[in-house]
């Protein structure tokens, strides 16, 4: 109803008839569209209707047709609207007057005059719209405005005290909008914003908060005289504004309280005394003043005392507060609010202010830890994560009571809350040694209740050990169960808590190397083992031993061989030269194939593959390039073996397998590597043409002769022709003679598949020569590591067969350009497959092209009685050239493998992770709970 319709400018109604008639009759109006409009479509008679809605709908219709009006129609419409303005009484209809912009100063002056006149209109909507428009005009007509920005600002400010709250809100919003458009606001408006905070209407108080936020950012250091008339002291505007904002934390409206808590975060430069006051409900001594003695004497008997039930109150005390008590305990009030929105906003503001004011941290910790017991899970999680953020800026200290509350969060059913708590302990310093034992007991209970948290706990203990080396040193004997009276017994490295203790101890040693001299010898082997198993949880052992001056001997030194800096440079240079010489072998292989020395070429390929594998151990940066080259050589091997066996009797049995492998390798090359050159992509596609040809002749060898044989051949050739056509488009050039000849031969064979024509097509296999591959680019392979669940060959997971199996998965993904193409594939014991597509929000980016996936999956399994293995793997889907045919070829010989993908999208995919075998054991026992699996 309130939309202001315009062509160039929409404005509120004017009352000056004469001036507007001049505008309508004398001012030329330009319009390029002169086709005109059918007056019947406008229903202008509705302007005289007794129903307000019909009059408004007519005005809306006029506005929609403005671009189509001819010049004469525009003039006539304006005259009709002007005449109607004299009769219109409804404000909703009246504020839809439409005027046309002109370069005439008279029009602009009239516009300003009309707006000023409409500011006195009795209808609140007309005044509110006029205020909004008036604040915009100085920016629309910067050269012709009859009022300056400051004059407009003064007029708008006056209406912030209007009798109607909607007009007051419009005026406050207009001032904020003027600031956003670059107009400097007058400092005198500050008192206006202060008054607005005490308004009876919450919309006005919200507008006052916005305006105060603007002014406190413009004039933070302005000195203001204290409101108390007896003391000649000043305070900063930003401190006074912060105090006023804090006062609204106790507002009656939830939206105002939430807004106040949110705004508190923006006052990072408030004085530390004022910030400290937000966590105390009593006025601190440094915020109090005493009246001068002579002033106190004068007023001693002025009003005396007021008797009340609780006793006499001296209302004329010689002590007063510098500022209002708004900041007193404002954060406490926010954290105790009954609405979660307010509590959440208060936690966010505390976190933000602590990042800029470290002296506030100690007070904040006490209250944020109490929020761990909140009824709302989002509040608990926010409090934990906020404390962790604060801890990254300054170390947190937990006493025994605070630790007891914090470890309670480890029992939360939400895995995000537990993981956030683990991360919190990495930035905490415990104040007493006994607290470390309490923490370790809580983490042990966590591993038993939620085994899937083990890796997160290990990472937590890594940092706990570094921060508490003095406490850990006194606990080593108890943790490792050492007794000086007996020889140490080597512990089981597969024990979860022993692993946790070793991670704690070795990281404590990195802060206190003296501890290494008191450890049993066998533990150094365990350090090396855990370094290979959990590399991010164990520090650099050689550097640690060097600092401690320890030299390991015999079987204790299980560390991998390392090189000095100069030796590393030599190895890197050797790897580059070795890579170059191995790449040169590709040309040797090509020459051998051209000479038909196929057996020799196979031997050369074996040597080249072995060399590329060795290169990956010399220089990890070349892993992607080496693996791509190995895949290319495997395709080369298939091509050579097909050439060798194409005329043998066993060709029919091996051809379809060769076609499936070649097609799979080709798609893997194209879709699981980043940084491929155009030539390499063409090489991968070229292999698919050969794979299709091999498959066709493999099928023909096994196809019985019948009346439908020619029909089947024709269908296969048509599909093949479509593939060649698609790949030629990808090549983007027509001068490839081999593909052009192949396309001509295919077209001929499709018309009539004679023996001669099919023999000509078969010659493509015998004469096929792979295209060269380009290894100049820094190629990276898309891979994934399944972190959770872990393989359980010795301890199958028992579940009630009538319920779905719930699995929690955590996966690290590397070098992936599009996570939407990633899926989790489950191969069930009956060899059926199930594809699960994680939601995009479950992928958290860690570094460019690398992601962390955390998700939960429910598997609905068909009943069985014996333990079975579910294979879990990560796959990357892609769109094949010919979806139906390629899926059929790739699956050979398991064409009929069932899948449980009902209701999900089907796609062809490449495996990018190792297969994880997870053993399940169904049970029908009624008391078996379907627990989480790890």
CSV table of N, CA and C in Angstrom, one decimal, residues 152-258:
chain,number,residue,atom,x,y,z
A,152,UNK,N,18.4,20.2,5.4
A,152,UNK,CA,17.5,19.1,5.4
A,152,UNK,C,17.7,18.2,6.7
A,153,UNK,N,18.9,18.1,7.1
A,153,UNK,CA,19.2,17.3,8.3
A,153,UNK,C,18.5,17.9,9.5
A,154,UNK,N,18.5,19.2,9.6
A,154,UNK,CA,17.8,19.9,10.7
A,154,UNK,C,16.3,19.8,10.7
A,155,UNK,N,15.7,19.8,9.5
A,155,UNK,CA,14.3,19.7,9.3
A,155,UNK,C,13.9,18.2,9.7
A,156,UNK,N,14.6,17.2,9.2
A,156,UNK,CA,14.3,15.8,9.5
A,156,UNK,C,14.5,15.6,11.0
A,157,UNK,N,15.5,16.2,11.7
A,157,UNK,CA,15.7,16.0,13.1
A,157,UNK,C,14.5,16.5,13.9
A,158,UNK,N,13.9,17.5,13.5
A,158,UNK,CA,12.7,18.1,14.2
A,158,UNK,C,11.6,17.1,14.2
A,159,UNK,N,11.5,16.3,13.2
A,159,UNK,CA,10.4,15.3,13.1
A,159,UNK,C,10.7,14.0,13.8
A,160,UNK,N,11.9,13.9,14.4
A,160,UNK,CA,12.2,12.8,15.3
A,160,UNK,C,11.4,12.9,16.6
A,161,UNK,N,10.8,14.1,16.8
A,161,UNK,CA,10.0,14.3,18.0
A,161,UNK,C,8.5,14.4,17.7
A,162,UNK,N,8.1,13.9,16.5
A,162,UNK,CA,6.7,14.0,16.0
A,162,UNK,C,5.8,13.2,17.0
A,163,UNK,N,4.6,13.5,17.0
A,163,UNK,CA,3.6,12.8,17.9
A,163,UNK,C,3.4,11.4,17.4
A,164,UNK,N,3.6,11.0,16.2
A,164,UNK,CA,3.3,9.7,15.7
A,164,UNK,C,4.6,8.9,15.7
A,165,UNK,N,4.7,7.7,16.3
A,165,UNK,CA,5.9,6.9,16.4
A,165,UNK,C,6.4,6.5,15.0
A,166,UNK,N,5.5,6.3,14.0
A,166,UNK,CA,6.0,5.9,12.7
A,166,UNK,C,6.7,7.0,12.0
A,167,UNK,N,6.3,8.2,12.3
A,167,UNK,CA,7.0,9.4,11.7
A,167,UNK,C,8.4,9.5,12.4
A,168,UNK,N,8.4,9.3,13.7
A,168,UNK,CA,9.7,9.4,14.4
A,168,UNK,C,10.7,8.4,13.9
A,169,UNK,N,10.2,7.2,13.7
A,169,UNK,CA,11.0,6.1,13.2
A,169,UNK,C,11.5,6.5,11.8
A,170,UNK,N,10.6,7.0,10.9
A,170,UNK,CA,11.0,7.4,9.6
A,170,UNK,C,12.1,8.5,9.6
A,171,UNK,N,12.0,9.4,10.6
A,171,UNK,CA,13.0,10.5,10.7
A,171,UNK,C,14.4,9.9,11.1
A,172,UNK,N,14.4,9.0,12.1
A,172,UNK,CA,15.6,8.4,12.5
A,172,UNK,C,16.3,7.6,11.4
A,173,UNK,N,15.5,6.8,10.7
A,173,UNK,CA,16.0,6.1,9.6
A,173,UNK,C,16.6,7.0,8.5
A,174,UNK,N,15.9,8.1,8.3
A,174,UNK,CA,16.3,9.0,7.2
A,174,UNK,C,17.7,9.6,7.6
A,175,UNK,N,17.9,9.9,8.8
A,175,UNK,CA,19.2,10.4,9.3
A,175,UNK,C,20.3,9.4,9.0
A,176,UNK,N,20.0,8.1,9.4
A,176,UNK,CA,21.0,7.1,9.2
A,176,UNK,C,21.3,6.9,7.7
A,177,UNK,N,20.3,7.0,6.8
A,177,UNK,CA,20.5,6.9,5.4
A,177,UNK,C,21.3,8.0,4.8
A,178,UNK,N,21.1,9.2,5.4
A,178,UNK,CA,21.9,10.3,4.9
A,178,UNK,C,23.4,10.1,5.3
A,179,UNK,N,23.7,9.5,6.4
A,179,UNK,CA,25.1,9.2,6.8
A,179,UNK,C,25.6,8.2,5.8
A,180,UNK,N,24.8,7.1,5.5
A,180,UNK,CA,25.3,6.1,4.6
A,180,UNK,C,25.6,6.7,3.2
A,181,UNK,N,24.9,7.8,2.8
A,181,UNK,CA,25.2,8.4,1.5
A,181,UNK,C,26.3,9.5,1.6
A,182,UNK,N,27.0,9.6,2.7
A,182,UNK,CA,28.1,10.4,2.8
A,182,UNK,C,27.9,11.8,3.4
A,183,UNK,N,26.7,12.0,4.0
A,183,UNK,CA,26.4,13.3,4.6
A,183,UNK,C,26.9,13.2,6.1
A,184,UNK,N,27.8,14.2,6.5
A,184,UNK,CA,28.3,14.2,7.9
A,184,UNK,C,27.1,14.6,8.8
A,185,UNK,N,26.8,13.8,9.8
A,185,UNK,CA,25.7,14.2,10.8
A,185,UNK,C,26.2,15.1,11.8
A,186,UNK,N,25.4,16.0,12.2
A,186,UNK,CA,25.7,17.0,13.2
A,186,UNK,C,25.8,16.4,14.6
A,187,UNK,N,26.8,16.8,15.4
A,187,UNK,CA,26.9,16.2,16.7
A,187,UNK,C,25.7,16.5,17.6
A,188,UNK,N,25.0,17.6,17.3
A,188,UNK,CA,23.9,17.9,18.1
A,188,UNK,C,22.8,16.9,18.1
A,189,UNK,N,22.8,16.0,17.1
A,189,UNK,CA,21.8,15.0,16.9
A,189,UNK,C,22.0,13.9,18.0
A,190,UNK,N,23.1,13.9,18.7
A,190,UNK,CA,23.4,12.8,19.7
A,190,UNK,C,22.3,12.9,20.7
A,191,UNK,N,22.0,14.1,21.2
A,191,UNK,CA,20.9,14.2,22.3
A,191,UNK,C,19.6,13.6,21.8
A,192,UNK,N,19.3,13.8,20.5
A,192,UNK,CA,18.1,13.2,19.9
A,192,UNK,C,18.1,11.7,19.9
A,193,UNK,N,19.3,11.1,19.6
A,193,UNK,CA,19.3,9.6,19.7
A,193,UNK,C,19.2,9.1,21.1
A,194,UNK,N,19.7,9.9,22.1
A,194,UNK,CA,19.6,9.5,23.5
A,194,UNK,C,18.1,9.6,23.9
A,195,UNK,N,17.4,10.6,23.5
A,195,UNK,CA,16.0,10.7,23.8
A,195,UNK,C,15.2,9.6,23.2
A,196,UNK,N,15.6,9.2,22.0
A,196,UNK,CA,14.8,8.1,21.2
A,196,UNK,C,15.0,6.8,22.0
A,197,UNK,N,16.0,6.6,22.7
A,197,UNK,CA,16.2,5.3,23.4
A,197,UNK,C,15.2,5.2,24.5
A,198,UNK,N,14.6,6.3,24.9
A,198,UNK,CA,13.6,6.2,26.0
A,198,UNK,C,12.1,6.3,25.5
A,199,UNK,N,12.0,6.2,24.2
A,199,UNK,CA,10.7,6.2,23.5
A,199,UNK,C,9.8,5.0,24.0
A,200,UNK,N,8.5,5.3,23.9
A,200,UNK,CA,7.6,4.2,24.3
A,200,UNK,C,7.5,3.1,23.3
A,201,UNK,N,7.9,3.3,22.0
A,201,UNK,CA,7.7,2.4,21.0
A,201,UNK,C,9.0,1.8,20.6
A,202,UNK,N,9.0,0.4,20.5
A,202,UNK,CA,10.2,-0.3,20.2
A,202,UNK,C,10.8,0.0,18.9
A,203,UNK,N,10.0,0.3,17.8
A,203,UNK,CA,10.6,0.7,16.5
A,203,UNK,C,11.4,1.9,16.6
A,204,UNK,N,10.9,2.9,17.4
A,204,UNK,CA,11.7,4.1,17.6
A,204,UNK,C,13.0,3.9,18.4
A,205,UNK,N,12.9,3.0,19.4
A,205,UNK,CA,14.1,2.7,20.1
A,205,UNK,C,15.1,2.0,19.3
A,206,UNK,N,14.7,1.1,18.4
A,206,UNK,CA,15.6,0.5,17.4
A,206,UNK,C,16.2,1.5,16.5
A,207,UNK,N,15.4,2.5,16.0
A,207,UNK,CA,16.0,3.5,15.2
A,207,UNK,C,17.0,4.4,15.9
A,208,UNK,N,16.7,4.6,17.2
A,208,UNK,CA,17.6,5.4,18.1
A,208,UNK,C,19.0,4.7,18.3
A,209,UNK,N,18.9,3.3,18.4
A,209,UNK,CA,20.1,2.5,18.5
A,209,UNK,C,21.0,2.6,17.3
A,210,UNK,N,20.3,2.6,16.1
A,210,UNK,CA,21.1,2.7,14.9
A,210,UNK,C,21.8,4.0,14.8
A,211,UNK,N,21.0,5.1,15.1
A,211,UNK,CA,21.6,6.4,15.0
A,211,UNK,C,22.7,6.6,16.0
A,212,UNK,N,22.6,6.1,17.2
A,212,UNK,CA,23.6,6.2,18.2
A,212,UNK,C,24.9,5.5,17.8
A,213,UNK,N,24.7,4.3,17.2
A,213,UNK,CA,25.9,3.6,16.7
A,213,UNK,C,26.6,4.4,15.6
A,214,UNK,N,25.9,5.1,14.8
A,214,UNK,CA,26.6,6.0,13.7
A,214,UNK,C,27.3,7.1,14.4
A,215,UNK,N,26.7,7.8,15.3
A,215,UNK,CA,27.3,9.0,16.0
A,215,UNK,C,28.5,8.6,16.8
A,216,UNK,N,28.4,7.5,17.5
A,216,UNK,CA,29.5,7.0,18.4
A,216,UNK,C,30.7,6.6,17.5
A,217,UNK,N,30.5,6.2,16.3
A,217,UNK,CA,31.6,5.9,15.4
A,217,UNK,C,32.2,7.2,14.7
A,218,UNK,N,31.4,8.2,14.6
A,218,UNK,CA,31.8,9.5,14.0
A,218,UNK,C,32.6,10.3,15.0
A,219,UNK,N,32.1,10.4,16.3
A,219,UNK,CA,32.7,11.3,17.3
A,219,UNK,C,33.1,10.5,18.5
A,220,UNK,N,33.9,9.5,18.5
A,220,UNK,CA,34.1,8.7,19.7
A,220,UNK,C,34.9,9.4,20.8
A,221,UNK,N,35.8,10.3,20.4
A,221,UNK,CA,36.6,11.0,21.4
A,221,UNK,C,36.1,12.3,21.9
A,222,UNK,N,34.9,12.7,21.4
A,222,UNK,CA,34.3,14.0,21.8
A,222,UNK,C,34.0,14.0,23.3
A,223,UNK,N,34.5,15.0,24.0
A,223,UNK,CA,34.3,15.1,25.4
A,223,UNK,C,32.9,15.7,25.8
A,224,UNK,N,32.2,15.0,26.6
A,224,UNK,CA,30.9,15.5,27.0
A,224,UNK,C,30.9,15.8,28.5
A,225,UNK,N,30.2,16.9,28.9
A,225,UNK,CA,30.0,17.2,30.3
A,225,UNK,C,29.1,16.2,30.9
A,226,UNK,N,29.5,15.8,32.2
A,226,UNK,CA,28.6,14.9,32.9
A,226,UNK,C,27.3,15.6,33.2
A,227,UNK,N,26.2,14.7,33.2
A,227,UNK,CA,24.9,15.2,33.4
A,227,UNK,C,24.7,15.8,34.8
A,228,UNK,N,25.5,15.4,35.8
A,228,UNK,CA,25.4,16.0,37.1
A,228,UNK,C,25.8,17.4,37.2
A,229,UNK,N,24.9,18.2,37.7
A,229,UNK,CA,25.2,19.7,37.6
A,229,UNK,C,26.2,20.2,38.6
A,230,UNK,N,26.5,19.4,39.6
A,230,UNK,CA,27.4,19.8,40.7
A,230,UNK,C,28.9,19.5,40.4
A,231,UNK,N,29.2,18.7,39.3
A,231,UNK,CA,30.6,18.4,39.1
A,231,UNK,C,31.0,18.8,37.7
A,232,UNK,N,32.1,19.5,37.5
A,232,UNK,CA,32.5,19.9,36.2
A,232,UNK,C,33.5,19.0,35.6
A,233,UNK,N,33.0,17.8,35.3
A,233,UNK,CA,33.9,16.7,34.7
A,233,UNK,C,33.3,16.3,33.3
A,234,UNK,N,34.1,15.7,32.5
A,234,UNK,CA,33.7,15.3,31.2
A,234,UNK,C,34.0,13.8,31.0
A,235,UNK,N,33.3,13.2,30.0
A,235,UNK,CA,33.5,11.8,29.6
A,235,UNK,C,33.5,11.7,28.1
A,236,UNK,N,34.1,10.7,27.6
A,236,UNK,CA,34.1,10.5,26.1
A,236,UNK,C,32.7,10.1,25.6
A,237,UNK,N,32.3,10.5,24.4
A,237,UNK,CA,31.0,10.2,23.9
A,237,UNK,C,30.9,8.7,23.7
A,238,UNK,N,31.9,8.0,23.3
A,238,UNK,CA,31.8,6.6,23.1
A,238,UNK,C,31.5,5.8,24.4
A,239,UNK,N,32.0,6.3,25.5
A,239,UNK,CA,31.7,5.7,26.8
A,239,UNK,C,30.3,6.0,27.2
A,240,UNK,N,29.8,7.2,27.0
A,240,UNK,CA,28.4,7.5,27.3
A,240,UNK,C,27.5,6.7,26.4
A,241,UNK,N,27.8,6.6,25.1
A,241,UNK,CA,26.9,5.9,24.2
A,241,UNK,C,26.9,4.4,24.6
A,242,UNK,N,28.0,3.8,24.9
A,242,UNK,CA,28.1,2.4,25.3
A,242,UNK,C,27.2,2.2,26.6
A,243,UNK,N,27.2,3.1,27.5
A,243,UNK,CA,26.4,3.0,28.7
A,243,UNK,C,24.9,3.0,28.3
A,244,UNK,N,24.6,3.9,27.4
A,244,UNK,CA,23.2,4.0,27.0
A,244,UNK,C,22.7,2.7,26.3
A,245,UNK,N,23.6,2.2,25.4
A,245,UNK,CA,23.2,0.9,24.7
A,245,UNK,C,23.1,-0.2,25.8
A,246,UNK,N,24.0,-0.3,26.7
A,246,UNK,CA,23.9,-1.3,27.8
A,246,UNK,C,22.6,-1.2,28.5
A,247,UNK,N,22.1,0.0,28.7
A,247,UNK,CA,20.9,0.2,29.5
A,247,UNK,C,19.7,-0.5,28.8
A,248,UNK,N,19.7,-0.7,27.4
A,248,UNK,CA,18.6,-1.3,26.7
A,248,UNK,C,18.7,-2.8,26.7
A,249,UNK,N,19.7,-3.4,27.4
A,249,UNK,CA,19.8,-4.8,27.6
A,249,UNK,C,18.6,-5.3,28.4
A,250,UNK,N,18.1,-4.3,29.2
A,250,UNK,CA,16.9,-4.6,30.1
A,250,UNK,C,15.6,-4.1,29.5
A,251,UNK,N,15.6,-3.8,28.2
A,251,UNK,CA,14.4,-3.3,27.6
A,251,UNK,C,13.3,-4.4,27.6
A,252,UNK,N,12.0,-3.9,27.5
A,252,UNK,CA,10.9,-4.9,27.6
A,252,UNK,C,10.7,-5.6,26.3
A,253,UNK,N,11.3,-5.1,25.1
A,253,UNK,CA,11.1,-5.8,23.8
A,253,UNK,C,12.3,-6.7,23.5
A,254,UNK,N,12.0,-7.9,23.1
A,254,UNK,CA,13.1,-8.8,22.8
A,254,UNK,C,14.0,-8.4,21.7
A,255,UNK,N,13.4,-7.7,20.7
A,255,UNK,CA,14.1,-7.3,19.5
A,255,UNK,C,15.1,-6.2,19.9
A,256,UNK,N,14.7,-5.3,20.8
A,256,UNK,CA,15.6,-4.2,21.3
A,256,UNK,C,16.7,-4.8,22.1
A,257,UNK,N,16.4,-5.7,23.0
A,257,UNK,CA,17.4,-6.3,23.8
A,257,UNK,C,18.5,-7.1,23.0
A,258,UNK,N,18.0,-7.8,22.0
A,258,UNK,CA,18.9,-8.5,21.1
A,258,UNK,C,19.8,-7.5,20.3
